[in-house]
PDB file of C-alpha atoms in Angstrom:
ATOM      1  CA  MET A   1     134.142  68.682 227.785  1.00 62.00           C
ATOM      2  CA  VAL A   2     132.304  67.019 230.949  1.00 66.00           C
ATOM      3  CA  LYS A   3     135.089  67.263 234.084  1.00 73.00           C
ATOM      4  CA  LYS A   4     135.190  65.167 236.973  1.00 73.00           C
ATOM      5  CA  ILE A   5     136.259  67.483 239.584  1.00 81.00           C
ATOM      6  CA  VAL A   6     136.911  66.518 243.907  1.00 79.00           C
ATOM      7  CA  VAL A   7     136.370  69.439 246.337  1.00 81.00           C
ATOM      8  CA  LEU A   8     138.131  69.374 249.665  1.00 77.00           C
ATOM      9  CA  THR A   9     136.876  71.931 252.181  1.00 81.00           C
ATOM     10  CA  GLY A  10     138.646  71.830 255.383  1.00 77.00           C
ATOM     11  CA  SER A  11     136.216  74.113 257.277  1.00 76.00           C
ATOM     12  CA  PRO A  12     134.381  72.601 260.292  1.00 77.00           C
ATOM     13  CA  ARG A  13     131.690  75.428 259.867  1.00 78.00           C
ATOM     14  CA  LYS A  14     128.396  73.887 258.026  1.00 77.00           C
ATOM     15  CA  LYS A  15     127.430  77.525 256.929  1.00 77.00           C
ATOM     16  CA  GLY A  16     130.144  79.714 257.648  1.00 79.00           C
ATOM     17  CA  ASN A  17     131.459  81.326 253.847  1.00 80.00           C
ATOM     18  CA  SER A  18     134.058  79.033 252.834  1.00 79.00           C
ATOM     19  CA  ILE A  19     130.970  76.228 252.634  1.00 82.00           C
ATOM     20  CA  ALA A  20     128.590  78.880 251.289  1.00 82.00           C
ATOM     21  CA  MET A  21     131.385  79.683 248.111  1.00 82.00           C
ATOM     22  CA  THR A  22     132.156  75.965 247.931  1.00 83.00           C
ATOM     23  CA  GLU A  23     128.404  75.043 247.476  1.00 84.00           C
ATOM     24  CA  ALA A  24     128.437  78.131 244.586  1.00 84.00           C
ATOM     25  CA  PHE A  25     131.193  76.686 242.438  1.00 84.00           C
ATOM     26  CA  ILE A  26     129.927  73.547 243.109  1.00 84.00           C
ATOM     27  CA  ALA A  27     126.271  74.457 241.750  1.00 84.00           C
ATOM     28  CA  ALA A  28     127.655  76.346 239.062  1.00 84.00           C
ATOM     29  CA  ALA A  29     129.755  73.161 238.039  1.00 81.00           C
ATOM     30  CA  GLN A  30     126.886  70.675 237.900  1.00 82.00           C
ATOM     31  CA  LYS A  31     124.773  73.765 235.992  1.00 82.00           C
ATOM     32  CA  LYS A  32     127.362  73.406 233.202  1.00 81.00           C
ATOM     33  CA  GLY A  33     127.298  69.184 233.207  1.00 81.00           C
ATOM     34  CA  HIS A  34     130.291  68.520 235.350  1.00 81.00           C
ATOM     35  CA  GLN A  35     130.658  65.793 237.595  1.00 80.00           C
ATOM     36  CA  VAL A  36     131.425  66.825 241.328  1.00 81.00           C
ATOM     37  CA  THR A  37     132.721  64.643 244.480  1.00 79.00           C
ATOM     38  CA  ARG A  38     133.180  66.453 247.771  1.00 81.00           C
ATOM     39  CA  PHE A  39     134.884  65.667 250.865  1.00 76.00           C
ATOM     40  CA  ASP A  40     133.728  67.841 253.882  1.00 79.00           C
ATOM     41  CA  THR A  41     137.475  66.417 255.873  1.00 74.00           C
ATOM     42  CA  ALA A  42     136.123  68.756 258.808  1.00 73.00           C
ATOM     43  CA  GLN A  43     133.564  66.501 259.013  1.00 69.00           C
ATOM     44  CA  MET A  44     135.546  63.403 258.189  1.00 67.00           C
ATOM     45  CA  GLN A  45     137.619  60.361 260.767  1.00 61.00           C
ATOM     46  CA  ILE A  46     141.158  61.194 259.610  1.00 61.00           C
ATOM     47  CA  ASN A  47     143.420  60.284 262.077  1.00 59.00           C
ATOM     48  CA  GLY A  48     147.493  60.887 263.141  1.00 61.00           C
ATOM     49  CA  CYS A  49     150.270  58.322 262.099  1.00 59.00           C
ATOM     50  CA  ARG A  50     149.994  55.266 263.926  1.00 58.00           C
ATOM     51  CA  ALA A  51     153.537  53.978 262.777  1.00 58.00           C
ATOM     52  CA  CYS A  52     152.090  51.391 261.142  1.00 61.00           C
ATOM     53  CA  ASP A  53     154.412  51.951 258.226  1.00 61.00           C
ATOM     54  CA  THR A  54     152.044  50.469 255.713  1.00 62.00           C
ATOM     55  CA  CYS A  55     153.038  53.037 253.609  1.00 62.00           C
ATOM     56  CA  PHE A  56     156.297  52.234 252.841  1.00 56.00           C
ATOM     57  CA  SER A  57     156.052  49.036 253.181  1.00 59.00           C
ATOM     58  CA  GLN A  58     152.794  48.525 250.866  1.00 60.00           C
ATOM     59  CA  GLY A  59     151.806  51.529 249.016  1.00 57.00           C
ATOM     60  CA  LYS A  60     148.694  52.383 250.323  1.00 57.00           C
ATOM     61  CA  ALA A  61     148.195  55.475 252.261  1.00 55.00           C
ATOM     62  CA  CYS A  62     147.437  53.636 255.451  1.00 57.00           C
ATOM     63  CA  SER A  63     146.725  49.930 256.895  1.00 58.00           C
ATOM     64  CA  PHE A  64     143.948  51.825 259.337  1.00 58.00           C
ATOM     65  CA  ASP A  65     140.870  52.503 257.171  1.00 61.00           C
ATOM     66  CA  ASP A  66     139.665  55.826 258.302  1.00 62.00           C
ATOM     67  CA  ASP A  67     138.200  58.716 256.128  1.00 68.00           C
ATOM     68  CA  PHE A  68     141.684  60.085 254.518  1.00 70.00           C
ATOM     69  CA  ASN A  69     142.138  56.271 252.717  1.00 70.00           C
ATOM     70  CA  LYS A  70     139.078  57.524 250.567  1.00 73.00           C
ATOM     71  CA  VAL A  71     140.595  60.976 250.274  1.00 74.00           C
ATOM     72  CA  PHE A  72     143.685  59.990 248.928  1.00 74.00           C
ATOM     73  CA  SER A  73     142.775  57.389 246.302  1.00 77.00           C
ATOM     74  CA  ARG A  74     140.353  59.636 245.232  1.00 75.00           C
ATOM     75  CA  VAL A  75     143.266  61.980 244.284  1.00 76.00           C
ATOM     76  CA  GLU A  76     145.506  58.905 243.308  1.00 75.00           C
ATOM     77  CA  LYS A  77     142.574  57.417 240.912  1.00 77.00           C
ATOM     78  CA  TYR A  78     142.581  60.961 238.994  1.00 73.00           C
ATOM     79  CA  GLU A  79     145.843  61.608 238.140  1.00 74.00           C
ATOM     80  CA  ASN A  80     146.449  58.090 237.398  1.00 76.00           C
ATOM     81  CA  ILE A  81     143.615  59.239 234.408  1.00 76.00           C
ATOM     82  CA  SER A  82     145.041  62.340 234.259  1.00 76.00           C
ATOM     83  CA  ASP A  83     148.470  60.661 232.865  1.00 75.00           C
ATOM     84  CA  ASN A  84     146.605  58.028 230.552  1.00 77.00           C
ATOM     85  CA  MET A  85     144.730  61.050 228.455  1.00 75.00           C
ATOM     86  CA  GLU A  86     147.811  62.851 227.744  1.00 75.00           C
ATOM     87  CA  LEU A  87     149.434  59.969 226.189  1.00 77.00           C
ATOM     88  CA  GLU A  88     145.866  58.931 224.174  1.00 80.00           C
ATOM     89  CA  ILE A  89     145.752  62.883 223.216  1.00 76.00           C
ATOM     90  CA  ALA A  90     149.570  63.067 222.439  1.00 75.00           C
ATOM     91  CA  ASN A  91     149.166  59.899 220.221  1.00 78.00           C
ATOM     92  CA  TYR A  92     146.446  61.485 219.039  1.00 77.00           C
ATOM     93  CA  LEU A  93     148.222  64.629 218.043  1.00 76.00           C
ATOM     94  CA  ASN A  94     151.453  63.128 216.770  1.00 76.00           C
ATOM     95  CA  GLN A  95     149.028  61.207 214.082  1.00 78.00           C
ATOM     96  CA  VAL A  96     147.352  63.516 213.104  1.00 75.00           C
ATOM     97  CA  SER A  97     150.448  65.906 212.530  1.00 75.00           C
ATOM     98  CA  GLU A  98     151.894  63.193 210.191  1.00 75.00           C
ATOM     99  CA  GLY A  99     149.473  63.665 207.541  1.00 75.00           C
ATOM    100  CA  ARG A 100     149.672  66.837 204.756  1.00 77.00           C
ATOM    101  CA  LEU A 101     148.990  69.805 206.806  1.00 75.00           C
ATOM    102  CA  SER A 102     149.294  73.472 206.818  1.00 76.00           C
ATOM    103  CA  SER A 103     152.013  75.382 208.884  1.00 75.00           C
ATOM    104  CA  GLU A 104     149.688  77.223 210.402  1.00 76.00           C
ATOM    105  CA  SER A 105     148.079  73.435 211.748  1.00 77.00           C
ATOM    106  CA  LYS A 106     151.384  72.114 212.666  1.00 76.00           C
ATOM    107  CA  LEU A 107     151.710  74.995 214.914  1.00 77.00           C
ATOM    108  CA  GLN A 108     148.160  74.622 216.067  1.00 77.00           C
ATOM    109  CA  ILE A 109     149.187  70.956 217.318  1.00 80.00           C
ATOM    110  CA  ARG A 110     152.181  71.930 218.808  1.00 80.00           C
ATOM    111  CA  ALA A 111     150.726  74.472 221.119  1.00 80.00           C
ATOM    112  CA  MET A 112     147.792  71.719 221.372  1.00 81.00           C
ATOM    113  CA  LEU A 113     150.669  69.393 222.575  1.00 84.00           C
ATOM    114  CA  ARG A 114     152.129  71.569 224.929  1.00 84.00           C
ATOM    115  CA  GLU A 115     148.431  72.328 226.109  1.00 85.00           C
ATOM    116  CA  VAL A 116     147.516  68.523 227.183  1.00 85.00           C
ATOM    117  CA  THR A 117     151.085  68.129 228.441  1.00 86.00           C
ATOM    118  CA  GLU A 118     151.191  71.233 230.793  1.00 89.00           C
ATOM    119  CA  ILE A 119     147.287  70.075 232.241  1.00 86.00           C
ATOM    120  CA  GLU A 120     148.521  66.649 233.037  1.00 86.00           C
ATOM    121  CA  SER A 121     151.576  68.829 234.758  1.00 89.00           C
ATOM    122  CA  ILE A 122     148.280  69.844 236.821  1.00 90.00           C
ATOM    123  CA  GLY A 123     147.348  66.449 237.486  1.00 88.00           C
ATOM    124  CA  ASP A 124     150.553  65.508 238.945  1.00 88.00           C
ATOM    125  CA  SER A 125     150.808  68.556 241.010  1.00 91.00           C
ATOM    126  CA  CYS A 126     147.887  68.061 242.833  1.00 89.00           C
ATOM    127  CA  TYR A 127     148.816  64.410 243.564  1.00 88.00           C
ATOM    128  CA  ASN A 128     152.233  65.538 245.250  1.00 90.00           C
ATOM    129  CA  LEU A 129     150.584  68.005 247.423  1.00 91.00           C
ATOM    130  CA  ALA A 130     148.140  64.875 248.854  1.00 88.00           C
ATOM    131  CA  ARG A 131     151.736  63.131 248.904  1.00 87.00           C
ATOM    132  CA  THR A 132     152.860  65.531 251.158  1.00 91.00           C
ATOM    133  CA  ILE A 133     149.973  66.066 253.559  1.00 87.00           C
ATOM    134  CA  ASN A 134     149.837  62.206 253.900  1.00 84.00           C
ATOM    135  CA  ARG A 135     153.721  62.241 254.516  1.00 85.00           C
ATOM    136  CA  LYS A 136     153.096  65.100 257.420  1.00 88.00           C
ATOM    137  CA  ARG A 137     150.442  62.865 258.746  1.00 80.00           C
ATOM    138  CA  GLN A 138     152.697  60.632 259.781  1.00 79.00           C
ATOM    139  CA  THR A 139     154.673  62.199 262.054  1.00 81.00           C
ATOM    140  CA  ASN A 140     152.192  62.744 264.353  1.00 78.00           C
ATOM    141  CA  GLN A 141     151.826  66.326 264.317  1.00 84.00           C
ATOM    142  CA  ASP A 142     149.968  69.439 263.161  1.00 89.00           C
ATOM    143  CA  PHE A 143     150.382  72.611 261.382  1.00 93.00           C
ATOM    144  CA  THR A 144     149.755  76.137 263.700  1.00 93.00           C
ATOM    145  CA  GLU A 145     146.432  77.548 263.593  1.00 92.00           C
ATOM    146  CA  LYS A 146     147.811  80.440 261.180  1.00 94.00           C
ATOM    147  CA  GLN A 147     150.278  77.961 258.749  1.00 95.00           C
ATOM    148  CA  TYR A 148     146.575  76.648 258.101  1.00 93.00           C
ATOM    149  CA  GLU A 149     145.389  79.872 257.248  1.00 94.00           C
ATOM    150  CA  HIS A 150     148.328  80.229 255.215  1.00 95.00           C
ATOM    151  CA  ILE A 151     147.678  77.200 253.316  1.00 95.00           C
ATOM    152  CA  HIS A 152     143.713  77.976 253.235  1.00 94.00           C
ATOM    153  CA  PHE A 153     144.526  81.283 251.422  1.00 95.00           C
ATOM    154  CA  MET A 154     147.208  79.794 249.496  1.00 95.00           C
ATOM    155  CA  MET A 155     145.127  77.333 247.842  1.00 92.00           C
ATOM    156  CA  LYS A 156     142.606  79.738 247.641  1.00 94.00           C
ATOM    157  CA  LEU A 157     144.464  81.187 244.973  1.00 95.00           C
ATOM    158  CA  THR A 158     145.367  78.456 242.940  1.00 94.00           C
ATOM    159  CA  ASN A 159     141.775  77.570 242.565  1.00 92.00           C
ATOM    160  CA  ASP A 160     141.144  81.186 241.421  1.00 93.00           C
ATOM    161  CA  ALA A 161     143.668  80.547 239.146  1.00 93.00           C
ATOM    162  CA  LEU A 162     142.171  77.229 238.148  1.00 92.00           C
ATOM    163  CA  GLU A 163     138.999  79.147 237.526  1.00 91.00           C
ATOM    164  CA  GLN A 164     140.344  81.464 235.281  1.00 92.00           C
ATOM    165  CA  MET A 165     142.542  79.130 233.602  1.00 91.00           C
ATOM    166  CA  ILE A 166     139.043  76.895 232.458  1.00 90.00           C
ATOM    167  CA  VAL A 167     137.229  80.525 231.066  1.00 88.00           C
ATOM    168  CA  VAL A 168     140.121  81.281 229.289  1.00 88.00           C
ATOM    169  CA  VAL A 169     140.190  76.870 227.747  1.00 86.00           C
ATOM    170  CA  GLU A 170     136.477  77.263 227.111  1.00 84.00           C
ATOM    171  CA  LYS A 171     136.463  80.775 225.371  1.00 81.00           C
ATOM    172  CA  PRO A 172     136.423  79.635 221.446  1.00 72.00           C
ATOM    173  CA  GLU A 173     137.860  83.002 220.765  1.00 76.00           C
ATOM    174  CA  HIS A 174     140.855  84.835 222.079  1.00 66.00           C
ATOM    175  CA  HIS A 175     140.188  87.398 224.749  1.00 74.00           C
ATOM    176  CA  SER A 176     143.646  88.807 226.350  1.00 81.00           C
ATOM    177  CA  ILE A 177     141.418  90.794 229.083  1.00 82.00           C
ATOM    178  CA  ASP A 178     141.037  86.909 230.382  1.00 84.00           C
ATOM    179  CA  VAL A 179     144.449  85.844 229.873  1.00 87.00           C
ATOM    180  CA  ASN A 180     145.590  88.789 232.194  1.00 90.00           C
ATOM    181  CA  LYS A 181     143.704  88.127 235.022  1.00 92.00           C
ATOM    182  CA  SER A 182     145.193  84.931 234.587  1.00 92.00           C
ATOM    183  CA  PHE A 183     148.373  86.555 234.810  1.00 92.00           C
ATOM    184  CA  ASN A 184     147.351  88.826 237.638  1.00 95.00           C
ATOM    185  CA  ILE A 185     146.310  85.378 239.900  1.00 95.00           C
ATOM    186  CA  GLU A 186     149.767  83.780 239.113  1.00 95.00           C
ATOM    187  CA  ASN A 187     151.569  87.227 240.232  1.00 95.00           C
ATOM    188  CA  GLU A 188     149.729  86.756 243.705  1.00 96.00           C
ATOM    189  CA  ILE A 189     150.637  83.644 243.605  1.00 96.00           C
ATOM    190  CA  ASN A 190     154.805  84.117 243.487  1.00 96.00           C
ATOM    191  CA  ASN A 191     153.707  87.368 245.795  1.00 96.00           C
ATOM    192  CA  TYR A 192     152.440  85.233 248.459  1.00 96.00           C
ATOM    193  CA  ARG A 193     155.103  82.180 248.405  1.00 96.00           C
ATOM    194  CA  ASN A 194     157.587  84.334 249.220  1.00 96.00           C
ATOM    195  CA  GLN A 195     156.166  86.487 251.556  1.00 96.00           C
ATOM    196  CA  LEU A 196     155.468  82.790 253.411  1.00 96.00           C
ATOM    197  CA  LYS A 197     159.310  81.777 252.385  1.00 95.00           C
ATOM    198  CA  ASN A 198     160.256  84.397 254.024  1.00 95.00           C
ATOM    199  CA  GLN A 199     158.124  84.399 257.366  1.00 96.00           C
ATOM    200  CA  ASN A 200     158.406  80.607 257.836  1.00 95.00           C
ATOM    201  CA  ILE A 201     162.209  81.200 258.448  1.00 94.00           C
ATOM    202  CA  LEU A 202     161.303  83.522 261.252  1.00 95.00           C
ATOM    203  CA  ASP A 203     158.788  81.794 262.832  1.00 94.00           C
ATOM    204  CA  VAL A 204     160.741  78.817 262.505  1.00 93.00           C
ATOM    205  CA  ASN A 205     163.898  80.721 264.079  1.00 94.00           C
ATOM    206  CA  ASN A 206     161.464  81.579 266.428  1.00 94.00           C
ATOM    207  CA  LYS A 207     160.349  78.183 267.234  1.00 92.00           C
ATOM    208  CA  GLU A 208     156.751  78.862 266.471  1.00 93.00           C
ATOM    209  CA  TYR A 209     156.956  74.988 264.827  1.00 92.00           C
ATOM    210  CA  ASP A 210     159.628  72.915 264.368  1.00 91.00           C
ATOM    211  CA  TYR A 211     161.872  72.818 261.420  1.00 92.00           C
ATOM    212  CA  GLN A 212     160.483  69.601 260.151  1.00 91.00           C
ATOM    213  CA  MET A 213     156.810  71.119 260.074  1.00 92.00           C
ATOM    214  CA  GLY A 214     158.580  74.007 258.239  1.00 94.00           C
ATOM    215  CA  VAL A 215     159.203  71.620 255.278  1.00 93.00           C
ATOM    216  CA  TYR A 216     156.016  70.529 255.132  1.00 94.00           C
ATOM    217  CA  TYR A 217     154.385  73.800 255.196  1.00 95.00           C
ATOM    218  CA  MET A 218     157.038  75.254 252.759  1.00 96.00           C
ATOM    219  CA  ASP A 219     156.445  71.574 250.318  1.00 95.00           C
ATOM    220  CA  ILE A 220     152.649  72.369 249.797  1.00 95.00           C
ATOM    221  CA  ILE A 221     153.228  76.065 249.737  1.00 96.00           C
ATOM    222  CA  ALA A 222     155.459  75.181 246.531  1.00 95.00           C
ATOM    223  CA  GLU A 223     153.401  73.067 244.803  1.00 95.00           C
ATOM    224  CA  CYS A 224     150.969  75.585 244.677  1.00 95.00           C
ATOM    225  CA  GLU A 225     153.187  78.386 243.171  1.00 96.00           C
ATOM    226  CA  LYS A 226     154.632  75.505 240.793  1.00 95.00           C
ATOM    227  CA  LEU A 227     150.290  74.528 239.969  1.00 95.00           C
ATOM    228  CA  GLY A 228     150.369  78.099 239.063  1.00 94.00           C
ATOM    229  CA  ASP A 229     153.388  77.621 236.688  1.00 95.00           C
ATOM    230  CA  TYR A 230     151.116  74.969 235.292  1.00 94.00           C
ATOM    231  CA  VAL A 231     147.926  76.663 234.748  1.00 94.00           C
ATOM    232  CA  VAL A 232     149.653  79.597 233.158  1.00 93.00           C
ATOM    233  CA  ASN A 233     151.238  77.668 230.652  1.00 92.00           C
ATOM    234  CA  VAL A 234     147.923  76.193 230.020  1.00 91.00           C
ATOM    235  CA  VAL A 235     146.392  79.499 229.552  1.00 91.00           C
ATOM    236  CA  GLU A 236     149.356  80.450 227.175  1.00 88.00           C
ATOM    237  CA  ALA A 237     149.142  77.668 225.078  1.00 86.00           C
ATOM    238  CA  SER A 238     145.644  77.547 224.785  1.00 84.00           C
ATOM    239  CA  SER A 239     145.988  81.721 223.553  1.00 80.00           C
ATOM    240  CA  ASP A 240     148.520  80.584 220.786  1.00 69.00           C
ATOM    241  CA  VAL A 241     146.061  78.122 219.648  1.00 61.00           C
ATOM    242  CA  LYS A 242     143.063  80.259 218.708  1.00 62.00           C
ATOM    243  CA  GLU A 243     145.702  83.403 217.571  1.00 61.00           C
ATOM    244  CA  LYS A 244     146.963  80.514 214.987  1.00 53.00           C
ATOM    245  CA  LYS A 245     143.229  79.581 214.177  1.00 57.00           C
ATOM    246  CA  ALA A 246     142.372  83.600 213.929  1.00 54.00           C
ATOM    247  CA  SER A 247     144.993  84.301 211.316  1.00 56.00           C
TER     248      SER A 247
END
């Protein structure tokens, strides 16, 4: 199935390691026929908040038409698409389940419904990340360099989890090695979240940054961890479907 993928880069170094990994990922995705849209945010014009209140009064990201609106609108668009797809697929599977099916087939459909629901939750989680970043912009403050490093690494772990999920979902048969890789990445995400949560308390107390910036920072970290949970749930549901087909 062809997927529409949005890629956001944050590194200002056009020939750095982050860009090299990004280009390798995009090339591999396009080779499989997927559609990729890329935003190099470090090269875009994304300004701080000017307190115009458009985001509250009109529901638009910002009245000043900088590049952030384009990125935010694209994330919002795909979140809406994932919502609609979930409803369409769920309605179809429910109609199928009303037919004369074996007990095994009904169990497969239940597992597929769970899989679809969790994939839609991944879309919701991505949208929540964009909304948190938008709220942070309205403060006209910025994260510290250390916070950005932690966010980028957490997002790398999350991206690794998504890539491994796609490996599991696309394989026609159940492979415990692939599933175990997903659980290992999820454990890394959980451990890193816990580490950053404890460090955040120390950094706020030491006045490395103020309390509100710590809230936005941990909201992003926590949402990435939630996204990782949804990814593992998809992997589990997909594995259930394949095991039931094999039995």
